[in-house]
Amino acid sequence: MALSKEQIAQRIAKEVKDGYFVNLGIGIPTLVANFVQKDIEVDFQSENGVLGMGPFPFEGEEDPDLINAGKQTITTLPGAAFVDSAMSFSMIRGQHVDLTILGAMEVSQNGDIANWKIPGKMVKGMGGAMDLVASAENIIVAMMHTNRAGASKLLKDCTLPLTGVNCVKKIVSNLAVMSIENNSFRLLERAPGVSVEEIKNATEGNLIIEGDIPEMIF
Amino acid sequence: MINKTVSNVKEACQGIKDSMTFMLGGFGLSGIPENSIAELVRLNVKDVTCISNNAGVDDFGLGLLLQKKQIRKMISSYVGENAEFERQMLSGELEVELIPQGTLAQRCQAAQSGIPAFYTPAGYGTEVAEGKESREFHGKMHLLEKAFEADFAFVKAWKGDAAGNLVFKGSARNFNPNMCGAAKITVAEVEELVPVGTLDPNQIHIPGIFVQRIFQGDKYEKRIEQLTVRKRD
């Protein structure tokens, strides 16, 4: 079975290690916070100027002066700090943030990512995504393996306007976990019950398959 | 102490003309200069360029200026919440320059600091790089980005005093401090104008030297864009 969005987030949460500063993008990445191991210390950074983000507020305790990058009302945890936008991006550009998790419309086999614009259809803007992908050492992409029509989103070359080049390191899709290696996607894990053949058929770019590919463990 | 106080938003906006370039603080609807925006709508200035991370929503924030077709050009990083914006952009009525958020912040900061340009890796290899100089540092490609030039910066703070010193609250801080002193004239509106001497100098986020005019806003709606809450157990 292909993974649900929650399961993609749950699998990515295993990549979040003790002591990490993490930036979560909008959509599936936001869900990752719910699945991070309880016995490790992780700080979430939000690029609008919050370090040490906490859960959503209780009803009636929301504060219009306290939101995340998705404009959702949030809380802070003890030890949190507020900063201005320039300093927030100093954390990102200066590589002080350890892990960036973001969504994508397309990823190519050399690690290019497209996630901000569909010419003629959707132009919302890149927000902080271009700064994040250009600077982060460790980028994990959360995405669906194919679009609604069944066409692969893991391509030889991206067709949409790029957000960044040669930057994606790892991808967790609804079908598989893959890394980017030697201008190819390397298949690391399969979603439970999904065959290597299914993943092959859903991947347009080069796919390296070596040895037995284990099923994901949550 | 040099007194930066003006009596109201009308006085704060003196000298505003058509075709000027404005910087406006805020992220989404959080920390936006609500009173200054209302005055810009009332003044009905036309053909303005606005530098702001977002463009408001249809009926609030910069959306109010868009409704009256006062904006010629928007420079933003994310504009996804505004249908009128999208309509004007797709029809070609509105010129739009989308730039990476960190680059936007740093172009404000550079203007404040007297740095004419800087290199950043953001946008290299994308359409943002078109027409820009690029250069390799430490084995990685970077783009040359220039400081903004603007006529007025409108910022919103939580507290301020007559000296123009400012204190921000929560994530409503965002671009506001970076825009102070980044335009020819910085107009700061505050929720509470406190007597000089009551703000602890250790706790001031922006010193008055970066602010030319300060006033207490008449009222703040502080609209929430995405109300998200959790239930009590």
XYZ file of C-alpha atoms in Angstrom:
451
model
C 0.000 0.000 0.000
C 1.199 3.469 -0.868
C 1.762 5.629 2.200
C -0.699 8.238 3.417
C 0.578 11.780 3.980
C 0.761 11.039 7.708
C 2.857 7.941 7.056
C 5.263 9.901 4.834
C 5.660 12.363 7.710
C 6.092 9.482 10.156
C 8.883 7.953 8.060
C 10.661 11.308 7.662
C 10.471 11.858 11.412
C 12.948 8.986 11.797
C 15.551 11.174 10.043
C 15.225 13.833 12.742
C 18.045 13.306 15.237
C 18.734 14.497 18.771
C 20.092 18.054 18.849
C 18.861 19.054 15.388
C 17.526 22.467 14.442
C 14.854 21.718 11.845
C 12.929 23.838 9.349
C 9.637 22.340 8.191
C 7.935 23.471 4.983
C 4.201 23.806 4.448
C 2.038 20.695 3.870
C 3.288 17.178 4.643
C 6.518 18.513 6.266
C 4.472 20.336 8.920
C 3.076 16.963 10.012
C 6.589 15.645 10.764
C 6.618 17.483 14.111
C 3.825 15.175 15.344
C 5.954 12.046 14.904
C 9.379 13.069 16.225
C 10.593 10.708 18.979
C 9.611 11.979 22.402
C 12.989 11.223 24.015
C 15.100 13.523 21.816
C 15.603 17.292 21.861
C 14.740 19.025 18.597
C 14.175 22.742 17.928
C 11.852 23.802 15.135
C 12.684 26.979 13.251
C 10.067 28.936 11.349
C 11.505 31.341 8.768
C 9.200 34.198 9.740
C 11.358 34.529 12.855
C 10.607 31.864 15.459
C 13.113 29.428 16.937
C 11.632 26.904 19.331
C 8.162 26.538 17.879
C 5.596 24.620 19.939
C 2.214 23.074 19.130
C -0.951 24.917 18.080
C -2.456 26.985 20.914
C -5.456 25.852 22.920
C -8.733 27.330 21.746
C -9.025 30.927 22.938
C -5.274 31.300 23.547
C -4.327 32.157 19.961
C -2.207 35.282 19.452
C -2.186 37.178 16.122
C 1.412 38.173 16.888
C 2.520 34.541 17.019
C 2.312 32.606 13.763
C 4.434 30.183 11.728
C 5.533 30.474 8.098
C 2.205 28.962 7.017
C 0.473 31.869 8.811
C -1.010 29.417 11.326
C -1.316 30.412 14.966
C 1.293 28.602 17.091
C 2.908 28.601 20.536
C 6.532 28.627 21.642
C 8.373 26.249 23.951
C 10.603 27.214 26.887
C 13.925 28.460 25.485
C 12.325 29.900 22.338
C 13.495 33.120 20.704
C 12.023 35.600 18.231
C 14.199 37.188 15.572
C 13.766 39.461 12.578
C 13.577 38.068 9.048
C 17.198 38.870 8.161
C 18.474 37.017 11.226
C 16.111 34.139 10.555
C 17.694 33.715 7.132
C 21.160 34.065 8.670
C 20.267 30.858 10.528
C 19.308 29.268 7.205
C 21.926 30.701 4.837
C 24.618 30.400 7.481
C 23.873 26.660 7.738
C 22.974 26.776 11.403
C 19.773 24.861 10.640
C 20.630 21.139 10.441
C 17.729 19.741 8.473
C 15.252 21.176 5.976
C 12.146 19.207 5.060
C 10.038 20.526 2.210
C 7.514 19.522 -0.409
C 8.097 19.354 -4.170
C 6.168 19.259 -7.420
C 9.133 17.687 -9.240
C 12.626 16.418 -8.395
C 15.221 15.434 -10.986
C 17.847 12.693 -10.739
C 20.640 15.241 -10.178
C 18.834 16.731 -7.173
C 17.146 19.736 -8.793
C 13.819 20.675 -7.232
C 10.787 22.574 -8.552
C 8.086 23.627 -6.121
C 7.057 27.256 -6.574
C 5.468 27.925 -9.912
C 3.363 26.358 -12.677
C 3.606 28.809 -15.582
C 0.206 30.168 -16.582
C -1.567 28.294 -13.786
C -0.167 28.913 -10.374
C 2.219 31.626 -9.298
C 2.318 31.926 -5.547
C 5.987 32.650 -5.092
C 8.955 30.845 -3.637
C 8.737 32.244 -0.113
C 11.823 31.000 1.709
C 12.229 27.820 -0.348
C 15.001 29.116 -2.628
C 17.076 30.311 0.330
C 16.515 27.001 2.121
C 17.456 24.701 -0.748
C 20.455 26.802 -1.800
C 22.035 26.687 1.635
C 20.875 23.673 3.624
C 23.349 20.788 3.892
C 20.653 18.265 4.546
C 17.436 18.481 2.537
C 14.707 15.859 2.597
C 11.818 16.140 0.177
C 8.344 14.882 1.077
C 6.244 14.248 -2.018
C 3.862 12.070 -3.965
C 5.706 9.813 -6.392
C 3.276 10.551 -9.244
C 0.733 13.243 -10.083
C -3.030 12.671 -10.182
C -2.805 11.506 -13.802
C -0.217 8.899 -12.781
C 2.789 10.621 -14.378
C 6.097 10.448 -12.518
C 7.286 13.449 -10.510
C 10.777 11.936 -10.169
C 12.289 12.914 -13.481
C 15.449 12.970 -15.565
C 15.026 16.754 -15.797
C 12.469 18.988 -14.118
C 9.941 20.546 -16.498
C 8.729 23.275 -14.136
C 10.715 26.402 -13.156
C 13.408 25.374 -10.680
C 13.627 26.303 -7.027
C 17.220 25.103 -6.696
C 19.845 22.983 -8.442
C 21.766 19.900 -7.205
C 20.433 20.268 -3.702
C 18.073 17.410 -2.768
C 19.776 14.621 -0.804
C 16.885 12.369 0.113
C 13.276 11.822 -0.937
C 10.464 10.143 0.939
C 7.507 9.573 -1.371
C 4.295 7.635 -0.878
C 6.053 4.666 -2.513
C 9.714 4.752 -1.513
C 12.723 6.237 0.264
C 15.440 7.276 -2.174
C 18.727 9.151 -2.096
C 20.323 11.120 -4.926
C 23.568 9.509 -6.056
C 25.603 9.572 -9.300
C 22.926 11.441 -11.223
C 20.313 8.846 -10.207
C 17.705 8.022 -7.624
C 18.991 5.187 -5.413
C 16.162 3.082 -4.046
C 16.664 2.555 -0.308
C 13.303 1.393 1.041
C 9.861 0.406 -0.238
C 6.513 1.336 1.264
C 5.020 -1.782 2.890
C 3.462 -3.987 0.222
C 4.771 -1.900 -2.707
C 6.964 -3.850 -5.147
C 10.232 -2.722 -6.672
C 8.520 -3.086 -10.047
C 5.776 -0.602 -9.078
C 8.403 1.916 -7.957
C 10.366 1.406 -11.168
C 7.250 2.056 -13.245
C 6.455 5.219 -11.304
C 9.973 6.674 -11.669
C 10.955 8.396 -14.920
C 14.529 9.212 -13.870
C 17.370 6.675 -13.530
C 16.690 4.365 -10.610
C 19.533 2.418 -8.995
C 18.303 -0.842 -7.496
C 20.956 -2.908 -5.742
C 20.334 -6.026 -3.679
C 17.186 -6.616 -1.662
C 15.223 -3.446 -1.011
C 13.751 -3.611 2.500
C 10.289 -2.396 3.443
C 10.102 0.757 5.511
C 9.885 0.324 9.260
C 7.991 2.949 11.229
C 16.551 63.356 22.873
C 15.383 64.153 19.363
C 11.604 64.024 19.247
C 10.283 61.933 16.335
C 6.632 62.051 17.350
C 3.992 63.113 14.859
C 0.438 63.721 16.020
C -1.284 61.273 13.693
C -1.038 59.115 10.600
C -1.841 62.076 8.306
C 1.202 63.941 9.523
C 3.252 60.747 9.332
C 2.409 60.404 5.649
C 3.266 63.966 4.607
C 5.296 64.102 1.422
C 3.838 60.957 -0.060
C 3.405 61.202 -3.817
C 2.344 59.078 -6.765
C 4.937 56.695 -8.244
C 6.935 56.381 -5.025
C 8.457 53.138 -3.717
C 7.294 51.937 -0.306
C 8.557 49.231 2.014
C 5.919 47.686 4.266
C 6.679 45.385 7.179
C 4.703 42.302 8.109
C 4.518 38.588 7.397
C 1.102 37.567 6.152
C -1.196 39.838 8.156
C 1.021 39.682 11.246
C 2.862 42.885 12.130
C 1.549 44.938 9.206
C 1.324 48.762 9.504
C -2.490 48.791 9.473
C -2.948 52.509 10.104
C -0.425 53.594 7.481
C -2.015 51.292 4.896
C -5.444 52.812 5.656
C -3.985 56.287 5.120
C -2.360 55.267 1.807
C -5.785 54.060 0.674
C -7.370 57.351 1.779
C -4.666 59.432 0.046
C -5.332 57.373 -3.092
C -1.702 57.560 -4.252
C -1.268 55.821 -7.594
C 1.388 53.863 -9.486
C 3.293 52.957 -6.366
C 5.827 50.160 -5.995
C 5.440 48.115 -2.807
C 8.189 46.013 -1.278
C 6.494 43.625 1.122
C 6.903 39.914 1.780
C 3.214 39.295 1.056
C 0.399 41.209 -0.612
C -2.262 40.857 2.061
C -5.619 39.190 1.466
C -8.448 40.511 -0.714
C -9.988 42.766 1.914
C -7.117 43.475 4.319
C -3.496 44.582 4.347
C -2.065 45.503 0.953
C -5.134 43.904 -0.609
C -6.886 47.209 0.161
C -4.469 49.107 -2.105
C -4.786 46.432 -4.785
C -8.574 46.759 -4.758
C -8.247 50.445 -5.627
C -5.588 49.661 -8.241
C -3.042 51.916 -6.549
C -0.119 49.525 -6.946
C 1.863 49.423 -10.188
C 4.467 46.933 -9.009
C 4.786 44.451 -6.145
C 8.104 43.040 -4.936
C 7.338 40.036 -2.713
C 8.343 36.467 -1.941
C 4.898 34.894 -1.575
C 1.542 36.149 -2.806
C -0.628 33.065 -2.584
C -3.471 34.389 -0.468
C -4.955 37.071 -2.660
C -7.370 36.407 -5.558
C -7.465 40.039 -6.739
C -3.681 40.026 -6.811
C -3.660 36.927 -8.980
C -6.249 38.424 -11.339
C -4.284 41.672 -11.787
C -1.025 39.774 -12.238
C -2.382 37.354 -14.851
C -4.113 40.187 -16.758
C -0.869 42.160 -16.815
C -2.278 45.170 -14.895
C 0.156 44.565 -12.080
C 3.893 44.107 -12.445
C 5.232 41.485 -10.031
C 8.786 40.663 -9.032
C 8.991 37.517 -6.928
C 12.238 37.111 -5.022
C 13.470 34.665 -2.371
C 12.389 35.620 1.136
C 15.888 35.697 2.618
C 17.080 37.824 -0.291
C 14.185 40.210 0.306
C 15.101 40.541 3.990
C 18.782 41.013 3.219
C 18.107 43.611 0.498
C 16.269 45.624 3.179
C 19.034 45.015 5.694
C 21.678 46.045 3.125
C 19.830 49.304 2.459
C 19.668 49.973 6.206
C 23.383 49.243 6.568
C 24.729 51.133 3.550
C 25.854 47.966 1.771
C 25.051 48.461 -1.934
C 25.038 44.781 -2.885
C 25.859 41.308 -1.590
C 26.237 37.727 -2.827
C 23.784 34.986 -1.897
C 23.393 31.404 -3.163
C 19.578 31.663 -3.178
C 18.102 31.448 -6.660
C 21.252 30.386 -8.503
C 20.298 28.251 -11.511
C 16.669 29.469 -11.422
C 14.791 32.232 -13.244
C 15.607 34.526 -10.309
C 19.203 34.525 -11.600
C 18.294 35.977 -14.999
C 20.265 39.141 -15.714
C 22.253 38.953 -12.478
C 25.986 38.641 -12.010
C 27.083 35.320 -10.558
C 30.332 34.361 -8.909
C 31.865 31.345 -7.204
C 32.875 31.450 -3.550
C 34.080 28.346 -1.660
C 33.195 26.151 -4.621
C 29.592 27.304 -4.762
C 27.801 29.715 -7.090
C 26.228 32.906 -5.779
C 24.147 35.775 -7.204
C 24.863 39.459 -6.758
C 21.795 41.082 -5.208
C 21.361 44.814 -4.680
C 20.106 46.828 -1.730
C 16.598 48.200 -2.181
C 16.038 51.900 -2.771
C 12.777 53.179 -1.343
C 11.126 56.507 -0.491
C 9.171 55.465 2.589
C 9.346 52.474 4.928
C 6.184 51.777 6.944
C 6.789 49.585 9.957
C 4.706 48.464 12.891
C 6.027 47.850 16.392
C 4.470 46.876 19.698
C 5.870 49.724 21.787
C 7.863 52.806 21.000
C 8.831 56.154 22.461
C 9.214 59.740 21.208
C 12.892 59.076 20.438
C 11.729 56.511 17.866
C 13.022 53.525 19.828
C 11.049 50.391 19.007
C 10.188 47.072 20.641
C 8.458 44.341 18.655
C 6.319 41.444 19.849
C 6.456 37.778 18.862
C 6.626 36.889 15.200
C 5.071 40.280 14.353
C 8.699 41.450 14.338
C 9.574 39.785 10.978
C 10.649 42.307 8.294
C 9.860 45.423 10.356
C 13.311 45.886 11.963
C 15.081 45.241 8.642
C 13.078 47.986 6.927
C 13.808 50.645 9.562
C 16.259 53.130 8.098
C 16.201 51.285 4.769
C 14.175 54.029 3.025
C 14.582 57.809 2.875
C 11.913 58.212 5.557
C 10.872 55.526 8.051
C 7.398 55.831 9.554
C 6.862 53.673 12.630
C 3.400 53.066 14.004
C 3.104 51.511 17.450
C 0.357 49.995 19.541
C 1.565 51.938 22.527
C 3.641 55.103 22.583
C 5.289 55.108 26.027
C 7.023 58.008 27.814
C 10.725 58.408 27.007
C 12.820 56.620 29.608
C 10.380 53.805 30.297
C 11.825 51.427 27.679
C 14.879 49.618 29.018
C 17.793 50.493 26.667
C 18.905 46.843 26.965
C 15.631 45.670 25.480
C 15.257 48.034 22.518
C 15.164 46.179 19.183
C 15.542 49.216 16.914
C 17.048 52.502 18.128
C 15.394 55.772 17.137
C 18.208 56.781 14.780
C 16.593 54.526 12.144
C 13.133 56.112 12.555
C 12.058 59.586 11.364
C 8.378 59.634 12.372
C 6.523 57.736 15.084
C 2.873 57.696 16.125
C 0.463 55.543 18.069
C -2.030 53.776 15.798
C -5.712 54.570 16.434
C -6.713 50.923 16.444
C -5.430 47.506 15.463
C -7.612 44.766 14.037
C -4.729 42.228 13.960
C -6.605 39.805 11.793
C -5.595 36.126 12.013
C -5.107 34.511 8.609
C -5.085 30.817 9.593
C -6.640 30.131 12.960
C -5.251 26.800 14.148
C -5.954 25.520 17.648
C -5.911 22.246 19.539
C -8.551 20.910 21.872
C -7.881 20.658 25.582
C -7.514 17.060 26.734
